[in-house]
C-alpha positions in Angstrom: -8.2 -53.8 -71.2 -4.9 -52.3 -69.0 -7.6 -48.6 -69.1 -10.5 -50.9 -67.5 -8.8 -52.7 -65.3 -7.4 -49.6 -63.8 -9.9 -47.4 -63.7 -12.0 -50.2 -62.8 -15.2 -48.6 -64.8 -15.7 -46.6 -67.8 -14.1 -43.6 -68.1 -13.7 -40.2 -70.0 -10.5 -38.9 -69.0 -8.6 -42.1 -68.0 -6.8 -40.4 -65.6 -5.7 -42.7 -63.6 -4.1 -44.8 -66.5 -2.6 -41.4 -68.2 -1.0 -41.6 -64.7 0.3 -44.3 -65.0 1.8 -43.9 -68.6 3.2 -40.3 -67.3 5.4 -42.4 -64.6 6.0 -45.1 -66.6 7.4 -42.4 -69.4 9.5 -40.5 -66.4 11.2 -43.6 -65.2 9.4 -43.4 -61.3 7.2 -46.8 -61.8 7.5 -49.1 -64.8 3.5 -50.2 -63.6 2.9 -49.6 -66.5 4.8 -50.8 -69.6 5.0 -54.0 -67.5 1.0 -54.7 -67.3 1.0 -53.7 -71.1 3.8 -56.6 -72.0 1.4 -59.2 -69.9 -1.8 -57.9 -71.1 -0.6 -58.4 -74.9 1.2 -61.6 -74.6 -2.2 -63.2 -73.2 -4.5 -61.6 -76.2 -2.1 -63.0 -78.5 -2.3 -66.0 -76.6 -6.1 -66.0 -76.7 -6.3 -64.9 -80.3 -3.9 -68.1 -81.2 -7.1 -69.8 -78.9 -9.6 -68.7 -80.6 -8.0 -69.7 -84.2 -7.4 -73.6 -82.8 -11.5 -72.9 -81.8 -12.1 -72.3 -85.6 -11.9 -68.7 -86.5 -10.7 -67.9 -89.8 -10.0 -63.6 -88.9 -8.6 -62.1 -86.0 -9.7 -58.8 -85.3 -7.4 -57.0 -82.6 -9.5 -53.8 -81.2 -7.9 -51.4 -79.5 -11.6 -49.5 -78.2 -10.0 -46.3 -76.5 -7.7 -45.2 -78.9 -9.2 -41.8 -79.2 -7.7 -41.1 -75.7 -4.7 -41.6 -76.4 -2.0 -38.7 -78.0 -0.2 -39.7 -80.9 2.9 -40.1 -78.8 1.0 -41.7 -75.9 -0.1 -44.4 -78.9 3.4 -44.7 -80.2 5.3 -45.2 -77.0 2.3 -48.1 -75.4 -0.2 -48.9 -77.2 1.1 -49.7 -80.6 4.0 -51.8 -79.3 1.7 -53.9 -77.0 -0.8 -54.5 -80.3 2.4 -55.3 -82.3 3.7 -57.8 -79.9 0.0 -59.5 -79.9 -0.2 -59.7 -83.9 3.0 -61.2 -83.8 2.6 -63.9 -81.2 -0.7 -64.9 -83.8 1.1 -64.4 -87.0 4.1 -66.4 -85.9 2.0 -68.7 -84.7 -0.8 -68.8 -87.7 0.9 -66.8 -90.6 -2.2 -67.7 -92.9 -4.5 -66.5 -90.6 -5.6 -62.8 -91.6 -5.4 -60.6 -88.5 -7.0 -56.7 -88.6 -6.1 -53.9 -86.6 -8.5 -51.7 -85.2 -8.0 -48.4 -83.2 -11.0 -46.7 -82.6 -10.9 -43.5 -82.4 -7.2 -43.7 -84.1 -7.4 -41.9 -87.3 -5.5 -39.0 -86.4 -2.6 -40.8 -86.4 -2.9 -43.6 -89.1 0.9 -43.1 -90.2 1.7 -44.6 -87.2 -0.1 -47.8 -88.1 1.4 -48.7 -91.3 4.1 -50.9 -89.7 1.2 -53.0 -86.8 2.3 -56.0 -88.4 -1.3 -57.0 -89.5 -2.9 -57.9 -92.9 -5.8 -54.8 -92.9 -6.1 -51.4 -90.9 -9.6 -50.8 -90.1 -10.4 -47.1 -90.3 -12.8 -46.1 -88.1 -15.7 -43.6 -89.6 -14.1 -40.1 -88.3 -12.1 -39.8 -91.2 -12.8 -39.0 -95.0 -11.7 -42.2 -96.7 -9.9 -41.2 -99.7 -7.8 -39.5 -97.0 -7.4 -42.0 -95.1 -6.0 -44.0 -98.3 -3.8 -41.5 -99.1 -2.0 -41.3 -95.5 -1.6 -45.5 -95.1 -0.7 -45.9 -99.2 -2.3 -47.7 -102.4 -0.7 -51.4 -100.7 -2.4 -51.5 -97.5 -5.5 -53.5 -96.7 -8.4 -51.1 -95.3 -11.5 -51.6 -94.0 -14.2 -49.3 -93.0 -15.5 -46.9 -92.7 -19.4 -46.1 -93.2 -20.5 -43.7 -90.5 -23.1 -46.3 -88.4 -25.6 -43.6 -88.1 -25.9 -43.5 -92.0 -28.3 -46.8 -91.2 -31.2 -44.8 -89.8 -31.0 -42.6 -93.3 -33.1 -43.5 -96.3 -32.5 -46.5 -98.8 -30.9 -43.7 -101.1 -28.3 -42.2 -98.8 -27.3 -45.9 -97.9 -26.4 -46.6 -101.2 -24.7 -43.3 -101.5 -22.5 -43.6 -98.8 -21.4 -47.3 -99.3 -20.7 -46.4 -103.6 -18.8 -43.2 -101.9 -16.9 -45.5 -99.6 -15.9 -48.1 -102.2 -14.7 -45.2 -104.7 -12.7 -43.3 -101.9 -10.9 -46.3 -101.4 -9.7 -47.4 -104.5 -13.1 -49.2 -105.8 -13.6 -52.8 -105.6 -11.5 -55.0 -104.8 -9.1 -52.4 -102.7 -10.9 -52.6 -99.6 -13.4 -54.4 -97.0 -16.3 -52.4 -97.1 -17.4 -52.5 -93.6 -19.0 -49.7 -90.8 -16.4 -47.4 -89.3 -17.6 -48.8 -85.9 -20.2 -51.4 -84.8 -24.0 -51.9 -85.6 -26.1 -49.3 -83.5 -28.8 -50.3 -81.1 -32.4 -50.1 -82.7 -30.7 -49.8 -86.2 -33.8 -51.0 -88.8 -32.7 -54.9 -90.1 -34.1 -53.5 -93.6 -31.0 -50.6 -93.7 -28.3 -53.6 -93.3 -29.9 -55.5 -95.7 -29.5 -52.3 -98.1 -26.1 -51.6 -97.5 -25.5 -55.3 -98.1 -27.3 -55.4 -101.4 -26.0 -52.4 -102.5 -22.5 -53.6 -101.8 -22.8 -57.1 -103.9 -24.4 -54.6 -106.7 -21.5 -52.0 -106.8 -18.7 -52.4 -109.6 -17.1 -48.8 -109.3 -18.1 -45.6 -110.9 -16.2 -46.8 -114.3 -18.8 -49.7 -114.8 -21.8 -47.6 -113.9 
């Protein structure tokens, strides 16, 4: 959101945000942190909302992740995302709440402390790896490459099997996509996936 509203449009660089992070970080405008602090304490806000409207999961996306450094991530995006899963969590401790940085998996140590229920991994990483860096006690989901839907029935099932082992087999994870549902993705290839996941019972049972 804060990347958006600066840049007012898309961006590839972010420049004029990474600007504004490199004075924050130098002390010459606090710009910055500042928006960062009001941006989170109204999605918290809104996520509370959107509990009291009747959703059962919060999912907190953070969508351009993958421009930010590990150290530009550590020093303002992760606090801002804390301080939003805290204002729910205080607010709705029984409500799960999932943290999502896309484009983040290069630094997924620095997510084991969000203060969320699950990590979403995102699909740019191998999944057994990305269990070994957050730990056998975190909640993952993730993290089937999207583009897998456009393969045949028998790579599906491959990849969601592969997914489910990778992370610990059932029970250890939420098997989801490592990002949304393509455009012009075949309704049949969902309903594979889907199947194949309610079919699955680890490579032990098979």
């Amino acid at each position: 959101l804060a990347s958006y509203t600066i840049e007012g449009k898309s961006s590839k660089a972010c420049l004029e945000t990474k600007k504004m992070m490199m004075e924050d970080e130098v002390g010459s405008s606090k710009a910055m942190s500042q928006f960062l602090d009001e941006l989170a304490t109204m999605i918290g806000k809104y996520g509370c909302h959107q509990i009291e409207c009747g959703a059962q999961v919060i999912q907190v996306f953070e969508s351009w992740a993958h421009q930010l450094s590990p150290k530009g991530f550590e020093q303002f995006a992760k606090p801002a995302a804390q301080k939003a899963i805290k204002i729910i969590k205080d607010k709705y401790p029984d409500v799960p709440v999932i943290y999502f940085a896309n484009g983040g998996s290069a630094y997924l140590e620095l997510q084991r402390d969000m203060g969320c229920d699950m990590i979403a991994i995102d699909w740019s990483v191998d999944m057994a790896e990305a269990r070994s860096i957050l730990g056998p006690d975190i909640p993952i989901s993730g993290n089937i490459d999207p583009t897998i839907l456009f393969g045949t029935k028998e790579q599906i099932e491959q990849a969601v099997r592969d997914c489910i082992d990778k992370a610990g087999g059932p029970g250890k994870h939420l098997l989801n996509l490592g990002h949304g549902v393509m455009q012009g993705t075949p309704e049949e290839s969902i309903g594979w996936l889907v199947d194949e996941c309610k079919r699955y019972k680890g490579k032990d049972a098979e």
